[in-house]
């Protein structure tokens, strides 16, 4: 019988899927923005990644729907793509008008869950480890799919923004507010509301 030599790979490819809305909730609680370069360095070390790719999912307000300019947002997306090498998936917020007893109300919806799940499924053969920045229990089916494909999956979120199913469904859960490494950037500043 001929001996067959098996090559064991010493590489770990990590794909990170970031729900920007989930990131925002953690930032509001902390009162600081993430320093995304530091966060990526932390994740790479934490998961012994030899290669890492980050996907960032966000919905944004269309120009003219705010009393302030939304142009700086595009500079941020360019920084993510060109500066950090992220893949940015974005779409405009949808405005839905509803009639209520108090009058017409406009709600905004910008869920990117489907896009995130499709990417994680379509790219399954490209990574060994998936990191999901979300606490939404709708992703439990995705977590189970990834695990059933013999991949590891870790959940990153923050207290009060993660379901029990997501805390316990993957191979591990990390509360980003309790990370003891500096992954934080500048302080949040809120826009002043115009007093009438």
Coordinates of N, CA and C in Angstrom, one line a residue:
X1 N 0.8 -1.2 0.0 CA 0.0 0.0 0.0 C 0.9 1.2 0.0
X2 N 0.6 2.1 -0.9 CA 1.4 3.4 -1.0 C 1.0 4.3 0.1
X3 N 1.9 5.0 0.7 CA 1.6 6.0 1.7 C 1.2 7.3 1.1
X4 N 0.1 7.8 1.6 CA -0.4 9.1 1.1 C 0.0 10.1 2.1
X5 N 0.7 11.1 1.7 CA 1.1 12.2 2.6 C 0.0 13.2 2.7
X6 N -0.4 13.5 3.9 CA -1.4 14.6 4.1 C -0.8 15.8 4.5
X7 N -1.1 16.9 3.9 CA -0.6 18.2 4.4 C -1.6 18.8 5.4
X8 N -1.0 19.2 6.5 CA -1.9 19.8 7.5 C -1.6 21.3 7.4
X9 N -2.6 22.1 7.3 CA -2.4 23.5 7.1 C -2.3 24.2 8.5
X10 N -1.3 25.1 8.6 CA -1.1 25.8 9.8 C -1.7 27.2 9.7
X11 N -2.6 27.4 8.8 CA -3.2 28.7 8.6 C -4.6 28.7 9.1
X12 N -5.0 29.9 9.6 CA -6.4 30.1 10.0 C -6.9 31.4 9.4
X13 N -7.9 31.2 8.5 CA -8.5 32.3 7.8 C -9.8 32.7 8.6
X14 N -9.8 33.9 9.0 CA -10.9 34.5 9.7 C -11.7 35.5 8.9
X15 N -13.0 35.3 8.8 CA -13.9 36.3 8.2 C -14.7 36.9 9.2
X16 N -14.8 38.3 9.2 CA -15.5 39.0 10.2 C -16.7 39.7 9.5
X17 N -17.9 39.5 10.1 CA -19.1 40.0 9.5 C -19.7 41.0 10.6
X18 N -19.6 42.3 10.2 CA -20.0 43.3 11.2 C -21.3 44.0 10.8
X19 N -22.3 43.9 11.7 CA -23.6 44.6 11.6 C -23.3 45.9 12.3
X20 N -23.3 47.0 11.5 CA -22.9 48.3 12.0 C -23.9 48.8 13.0
X21 N -25.1 48.4 12.9 CA -26.1 48.8 13.9 C -25.8 48.2 15.3
X22 N -25.3 47.0 15.3 CA -24.9 46.4 16.6 C -23.7 47.1 17.1
X23 N -22.7 47.4 16.3 CA -21.5 48.1 16.7 C -21.9 49.5 17.3
X24 N -22.9 50.1 16.7 CA -23.3 51.5 17.2 C -23.9 51.4 18.6
X25 N -24.6 50.3 18.9 CA -25.2 50.2 20.2 C -24.1 50.0 21.3
X26 N -23.1 49.3 20.9 CA -21.9 49.1 21.9 C -21.2 50.5 22.1
X27 N -21.0 51.2 21.0 CA -20.4 52.5 21.0 C -21.2 53.5 21.9
X28 N -22.5 53.5 21.7 CA -23.3 54.4 22.5 C -23.2 54.1 24.0
X29 N -23.2 52.8 24.3 CA -23.1 52.4 25.7 C -21.7 52.8 26.3
X30 N -20.7 52.6 25.5 CA -19.3 52.9 26.0 C -19.0 54.4 26.0
X31 N -19.7 55.1 25.1 CA -19.5 56.6 24.9 C -18.2 56.9 24.1
X32 N -17.8 55.9 23.3 CA -16.6 56.0 22.5 C -16.8 55.2 21.2
X33 N -16.1 55.7 20.1 CA -16.1 54.9 18.9 C -15.1 53.8 19.0
X34 N -15.4 52.7 18.3 CA -14.3 51.7 18.1 C -13.2 52.3 17.3
X35 N -12.0 52.0 17.6 CA -10.9 52.2 16.7 C -10.8 50.9 15.9
X36 N -11.3 50.9 14.7 CA -11.5 49.7 13.9 C -10.2 49.0 13.6
X37 N -9.1 49.8 13.4 CA -7.8 49.2 13.2 C -7.3 48.4 14.4
X38 N -7.5 49.0 15.6 CA -7.2 48.3 16.8 C -8.1 47.1 17.0
X39 N -9.3 47.2 16.7 CA -10.3 46.1 16.8 C -9.8 44.9 15.9
X40 N -9.5 45.2 14.7 CA -9.0 44.1 13.8 C -7.7 43.5 14.3
X41 N -6.8 44.3 14.8 CA -5.6 43.7 15.4 C -5.9 42.8 16.5
X42 N -6.8 43.2 17.4 CA -7.2 42.4 18.5 C -7.9 41.1 18.0
X43 N -8.8 41.1 17.1 CA -9.4 39.9 16.6 C -8.4 39.0 15.9
X44 N -7.5 39.5 15.2 CA -6.5 38.7 14.5 C -5.6 37.9 15.6
X45 N -5.2 38.6 16.6 CA -4.5 38.0 17.7 C -5.3 37.0 18.5
X46 N -6.5 37.4 18.8 CA -7.4 36.6 19.6 C -7.7 35.2 18.9
X47 N -7.8 35.2 17.6 CA -8.2 34.0 16.9 C -7.0 33.4 16.1
X48 N -5.8 33.9 16.4 CA -4.6 33.3 15.7 C -4.8 33.3 14.2
X49 N -5.3 34.4 13.7 CA -5.6 34.5 12.2 C -4.3 34.7 11.4
X50 N -4.1 33.9 10.4 CA -3.0 34.2 9.5 C -3.5 35.0 8.3
X51 N -4.8 35.0 8.1 CA -5.4 35.9 7.1 C -6.8 36.3 7.7
X52 N -7.2 37.5 7.4 CA -8.5 38.0 7.9 C -9.1 39.0 6.9
X53 N -10.4 38.8 6.7 CA -11.2 39.7 5.8 C -12.4 40.2 6.6
X54 N -12.7 41.5 6.4 CA -13.8 42.0 7.2 C -14.9 42.6 6.3
X55 N -16.1 42.2 6.5 CA -17.3 42.7 5.8 C -18.1 43.6 6.8
X56 N -18.5 44.8 6.3 CA -19.1 45.8 7.1 C -20.5 46.1 6.5
X57 N -21.6 45.9 7.2 CA -22.9 46.1 6.7 C -23.6 47.3 7.4
X58 N -24.1 48.2 6.5 CA -24.7 49.4 7.1 C -25.8 50.0 6.2
X59 N -26.7 50.6 6.8 CA -27.8 51.4 6.1 C -27.5 52.8 6.5
X60 N -27.7 53.7 5.5 CA -27.4 55.1 5.8 C -28.5 56.0 5.4
X61 N -28.6 57.2 6.0 CA -29.6 58.1 5.6 C -29.3 58.8 4.2
X62 N -30.3 58.8 3.4 CA -30.1 59.4 2.0 C -29.9 60.9 2.2
X63 N -29.1 61.5 1.3 CA -28.8 62.9 1.3 C -30.2 63.7 1.2
X64 N -30.3 64.7 2.1 CA -31.5 65.5 2.1 C -32.6 65.0 3.1
X65 N -32.3 63.9 3.8 CA -33.3 63.5 4.8 C -32.9 63.9 6.2
X66 N -31.8 64.6 6.3 CA -31.3 65.1 7.6 C -31.1 66.6 7.5
X67 N -31.1 67.2 8.7 CA -30.8 68.7 8.8 C -29.3 68.9 8.7
X68 N -28.5 67.9 8.7 CA -27.0 68.0 8.6 C -26.5 67.2 7.4
X69 N -25.3 67.5 7.0 CA -24.7 66.8 5.9 C -24.4 65.4 6.2
X70 N -24.7 64.5 5.3 CA -24.3 63.1 5.5 C -23.0 62.8 4.7
X71 N -22.4 63.8 4.1 CA -21.2 63.6 3.3 C -20.0 62.9 4.1
X72 N -19.8 63.3 5.4 CA -18.7 62.7 6.1 C -18.8 61.1 6.2
X73 N -20.0 60.6 6.1 CA -20.2 59.2 6.1 C -19.5 58.5 5.0
X74 N -19.5 59.2 3.8 CA -18.9 58.6 2.6 C -17.4 58.6 2.8
X75 N -16.8 59.6 3.5 CA -15.4 59.5 3.8 C -15.0 58.4 4.7
X76 N -15.9 58.1 5.6 CA -15.7 57.0 6.5 C -15.8 55.6 5.7
X77 N -16.7 55.5 4.8 CA -16.8 54.3 4.0 C -15.5 54.1 3.2
X78 N -15.0 55.2 2.6 CA -13.8 55.1 1.8 C -12.6 54.7 2.7
X79 N -12.6 55.2 3.9 CA -11.5 54.8 4.9 C -11.6 53.3 5.2
X80 N -12.8 52.8 5.4 CA -13.0 51.4 5.6 C -12.4 50.6 4.5
X81 N -12.8 51.0 3.3 CA -12.4 50.2 2.1 C -10.9 50.4 1.7
X82 N -10.5 51.6 1.6 CA -9.1 51.9 1.2 C -8.1 51.8 2.3
X83 N -8.5 52.3 3.5 CA -7.6 52.4 4.6 C -7.4 51.1 5.3
X84 N -8.5 50.4 5.5 CA -8.5 49.1 6.3 C -8.8 47.9 5.5
X85 N -9.1 48.0 4.2 CA -9.3 46.9 3.3 C -10.7 46.1 3.6
X86 N -11.6 46.8 4.2 CA -12.9 46.2 4.4 C -13.7 46.1 3.1
X87 N -14.6 45.1 3.1 CA -15.7 45.1 2.1 C -16.9 45.8 2.7
X88 N -17.4 46.8 2.1 CA -18.5 47.6 2.7 C -19.7 47.3 1.9
X89 N -20.8 46.8 2.6 CA -22.1 46.6 1.9 C -23.0 47.6 2.6
X90 N -23.6 48.5 1.7 CA -24.5 49.5 2.3 C -25.7 49.7 1.4
X91 N -26.7 50.3 2.0 CA -27.9 50.7 1.3 C -28.6 51.8 2.0
X92 N -29.4 52.6 1.3 CA -30.0 53.7 1.9 C -31.2 53.2 2.8
X93 N -31.4 54.0 3.9 CA -32.5 53.7 4.8 C -33.8 53.9 4.0
X94 N -34.8 53.0 4.2 CA -36.1 53.2 3.6 C -37.0 54.0 4.6
X95 N -37.7 54.9 4.0 CA -38.6 55.7 4.8 C -40.0 55.2 4.6
X96 N -40.7 54.8 5.7 CA -42.0 54.2 5.7 C -42.9 55.1 6.4
X97 N -43.9 55.6 5.7 CA -44.9 56.5 6.4 C -46.1 55.7 6.9
X98 N -46.4 56.1 8.2 CA -47.6 55.4 8.8 C -48.5 56.5 9.4
X99 N -49.8 56.2 9.3 CA -50.8 57.1 9.9 C -51.1 56.6 11.3
X100 N -51.0 57.5 12.2 CA -51.3 57.2 13.6 C -52.4 58.2 14.1
X101 N -53.0 58.0 15.2 CA -54.0 58.9 15.8 C -53.4 60.3 15.9
X102 N -52.1 60.4 16.1 CA -51.4 61.7 16.3 C -51.0 62.3 15.0
X103 N -51.2 61.7 13.9 CA -50.8 62.2 12.6 C -49.8 61.2 11.9
X104 N -49.3 61.6 10.8 CA -48.4 60.8 10.0 C -47.0 60.7 10.7
X105 N -46.5 59.5 10.8 CA -45.1 59.3 11.3 C -44.3 58.6 10.2
X106 N -43.0 59.0 10.2 CA -42.0 58.4 9.3 C -41.1 57.5 10.1
X107 N -41.1 56.2 9.7 CA -40.1 55.3 10.4 C -39.1 55.0 9.3
X108 N -37.9 54.7 9.8 CA -36.8 54.3 8.9 C -36.4 52.9 9.2
X109 N -36.2 52.2 8.1 CA -35.8 50.8 8.2 C -34.5 50.6 7.3
X110 N -33.6 49.9 7.9 CA -32.3 49.6 7.1 C -31.7 48.4 7.5
X111 N -32.4 47.3 7.6 CA -31.9 46.0 8.1 C -31.0 45.4 7.0
X112 N -29.8 45.0 7.4 CA -28.8 44.3 6.5 C -28.6 42.8 6.8
X113 N -29.5 42.3 7.6 CA -29.3 40.9 8.0 C -29.2 39.9 6.9
X114 N -30.1 40.1 5.9 CA -30.1 39.1 4.8 C -28.8 39.2 4.0
X115 N -28.3 40.4 3.7 CA -27.0 40.5 3.0 C -25.9 39.9 3.8
X116 N -25.9 40.1 5.1 CA -24.8 39.5 5.9 C -24.9 38.0 5.9
X117 N -26.1 37.4 6.0 CA -26.2 36.0 6.0 C -25.9 35.4 4.7
X118 N -26.3 36.0 3.6 CA -25.9 35.5 2.2 C -24.4 35.5 2.1
X119 N -23.7 36.5 2.5 CA -22.2 36.5 2.3 C -21.6 35.4 3.2
X120 N -22.1 35.3 4.4 CA -21.5 34.2 5.3 C -21.7 32.8 4.7
X121 N -22.8 32.6 4.1 CA -23.1 31.3 3.5 C -22.3 31.1 2.2
X122 N -22.3 32.1 1.3 CA -21.6 32.0 0.0 C -20.1 31.9 0.1
X123 N -19.6 32.5 1.2 CA -18.1 32.5 1.4 C -17.6 31.4 2.3
X124 N -18.5 30.5 2.7 CA -18.2 29.5 3.7 C -16.9 28.7 3.5
X125 N -16.6 28.4 2.2 CA -15.4 27.6 1.9 C -14.1 28.5 1.9
X126 N -14.3 29.8 2.1 CA -13.1 30.7 2.1 C -12.5 30.9 3.5
X127 N -13.3 30.5 4.6 CA -12.8 30.8 5.9 C -12.9 29.6 6.8
X128 N -12.0 29.6 7.9 CA -12.0 28.6 8.9 C -12.9 29.0 10.1
X129 N -12.8 30.3 10.4 CA -13.5 30.9 11.5 C -14.4 32.1 11.0
X130 N -15.6 32.1 11.5 CA -16.5 33.3 11.3 C -16.7 34.0 12.6
X131 N -16.6 35.3 12.5 CA -16.9 36.2 13.7 C -18.1 37.0 13.3
X132 N -19.1 36.9 14.0 CA -20.3 37.7 13.8 C -20.5 38.8 14.8
X133 N -20.5 40.0 14.4 CA -20.8 41.2 15.3 C -22.3 41.4 15.2
X134 N -23.0 40.7 16.0 CA -24.5 40.9 16.1 C -24.9 40.1 17.3
X135 N -26.1 40.6 17.8 CA -26.7 39.9 18.9 C -28.1 39.4 18.6
X136 N -28.5 39.6 17.4 CA -29.8 39.3 16.9 C -30.0 37.8 16.8
X137 N -31.0 37.2 17.5 CA -31.3 35.8 17.5 C -31.7 35.3 16.1
X138 N -32.1 36.2 15.2 CA -32.4 35.8 13.8 C -31.2 35.1 13.2
X139 N -30.0 35.4 13.7 CA -28.8 34.8 13.1 C -28.5 33.4 13.7
X140 N -29.3 32.9 14.6 CA -29.0 31.6 15.1 C -28.9 30.5 14.1
X141 N -29.8 30.6 13.1 CA -29.8 29.6 12.0 C -28.5 29.7 11.2
X142 N -28.0 30.9 11.0 CA -26.7 31.0 10.4 C -25.6 30.4 11.2
X143 N -25.6 30.7 12.5 CA -24.6 30.1 13.4 C -24.6 28.6 13.3
X144 N -25.8 28.0 13.3 CA -25.9 26.5 13.2 C -25.4 26.0 11.9
X145 N -25.7 26.7 10.8 CA -25.2 26.4 9.5 C -23.7 26.4 9.4
X146 N -23.1 27.4 10.0 CA -21.6 27.5 10.0 C -21.0 26.3 10.8
X147 N -21.6 26.1 11.9 CA -21.1 25.0 12.8 C -21.3 23.6 12.1
X148 N -22.4 23.4 11.4 CA -22.6 22.2 10.7 C -21.7 22.0 9.5
X149 N -21.1 23.0 9.0 CA -20.1 22.9 8.0 C -18.7 22.8 8.5
X150 N -18.6 22.5 9.8 CA -17.3 22.2 10.5 C -16.4 23.4 10.6
X151 N -17.1 24.6 10.7 CA -16.3 25.8 10.9 C -16.6 26.3 12.3
X152 N -15.7 27.2 12.8 CA -15.9 27.7 14.1 C -16.6 29.1 13.9
X153 N -17.4 29.5 14.9 CA -18.1 30.7 14.8 C -18.2 31.4 16.2
X154 N -17.8 32.6 16.2 CA -17.8 33.4 17.5 C -18.7 34.6 17.4
X155 N -19.3 34.9 18.5 CA -20.2 36.0 18.5 C -19.6 37.2 19.3
X156 N -19.6 38.4 18.8 CA -19.2 39.6 19.5 C -20.4 40.5 19.5
X157 N -20.7 41.0 20.7 CA -21.8 42.0 20.9 C -21.6 42.7 22.2
X158 N -22.6 43.2 22.8 CA -22.5 43.9 24.1 C -23.7 43.6 24.9
X159 N -23.6 43.7 26.2 CA -24.7 43.5 27.1 C -25.9 44.3 26.7
X160 N -27.0 43.8 27.0 CA -28.3 44.4 26.7 C -28.5 44.5 25.2
X161 N -27.7 43.9 24.3 CA -27.8 44.0 22.9 C -27.6 42.6 22.3
X162 N -27.7 41.5 23.1 CA -27.4 40.2 22.6 C -28.5 39.2 23.1
X163 N -29.0 38.4 22.3 CA -30.0 37.4 22.8 C -29.2 36.2 23.5
X164 N -30.0 35.6 24.3 CA -29.4 34.4 25.0 C -29.0 33.3 24.0
X165 N -29.8 33.2 22.9 CA -29.4 32.2 21.9 C -28.1 32.5 21.2
X166 N -27.8 33.7 21.0 CA -26.5 34.1 20.4 C -25.4 34.0 21.4
X167 N -25.6 34.3 22.6 CA -24.6 34.2 23.6 C -24.1 32.8 23.8
X168 N -25.0 31.8 23.6 CA -24.7 30.4 23.8 C -24.6 29.6 22.6
X169 N -25.0 30.1 21.4 CA -25.1 29.3 20.2 C -23.8 29.0 19.5
X170 N -22.8 29.9 19.6 CA -21.6 29.7 18.8 C -20.5 29.0 19.7
X171 N -19.3 29.0 19.2 CA -18.2 28.4 19.9 C -17.7 29.4 21.0
X172 N -18.2 30.6 21.1 CA -17.8 31.5 22.1 C -18.5 32.8 21.9
X173 N -18.6 33.6 23.0 CA -19.3 34.9 23.0 C -18.3 35.8 23.7
X174 N -18.2 37.0 23.2 CA -17.4 38.1 23.8 C -18.2 39.3 23.9
X175 N -18.3 39.9 25.1 CA -18.9 41.2 25.3 C -17.8 42.2 25.1
X176 N -18.0 43.0 24.0 CA -16.9 43.9 23.6 C -16.7 45.0 24.7
X177 N -17.7 45.2 25.5 CA -17.5 46.2 26.6 C -16.6 45.7 27.7
X178 N -16.3 44.4 27.7 CA -15.5 43.8 28.7 C -14.1 43.4 28.2
X179 N -13.8 43.7 27.0 CA -12.5 43.4 26.4 C -11.5 44.2 27.1
X180 N -10.4 43.6 27.6 CA -9.4 44.3 28.4 C -8.2 44.9 27.6
X181 N -8.4 44.8 26.3 CA -7.4 45.4 25.4 C -8.0 46.7 24.9
X182 N -7.2 47.7 24.6 CA -7.7 49.0 24.1 C -8.1 48.9 22.6
X183 N -9.4 48.8 22.4 CA -10.0 48.8 21.1 C -10.8 50.0 20.8
X184 N -10.7 51.0 21.6 CA -11.6 52.2 21.6 C -10.8 53.4 21.0
X185 N -11.6 54.2 20.3 CA -11.1 55.4 19.7 C -11.6 56.7 20.5
X186 N -11.9 57.7 19.7 CA -12.3 59.0 20.3 C -13.7 58.9 20.9
X187 N -14.0 59.9 21.7 CA -15.3 59.9 22.4 C -16.4 60.3 21.4
X188 N -17.6 59.8 21.8 CA -18.8 60.2 21.0 C -19.2 61.6 21.3
X189 N -19.6 62.3 20.3 CA -20.2 63.6 20.5 C -21.5 63.6 19.9
X190 N -22.5 64.1 20.6 CA -23.9 64.1 20.0 C -24.2 65.4 19.5
X191 N -25.0 65.4 18.4 CA -25.4 66.7 17.8 C -26.4 67.4 18.8
X192 N -26.3 68.7 18.9 CA -27.2 69.4 19.7 C -28.5 69.5 19.0
X193 N -29.6 69.2 19.8 CA -30.9 69.4 19.2 C -31.3 70.8 19.2
X194 N -31.9 71.3 18.1 CA -32.3 72.7 18.1 C -33.5 72.9 19.0
X195 N -33.3 73.8 19.9 CA -34.4 74.2 20.9 C -35.4 75.1 20.2
X196 N -36.7 74.8 20.3 CA -37.7 75.6 19.7 C -38.4 76.4 20.7

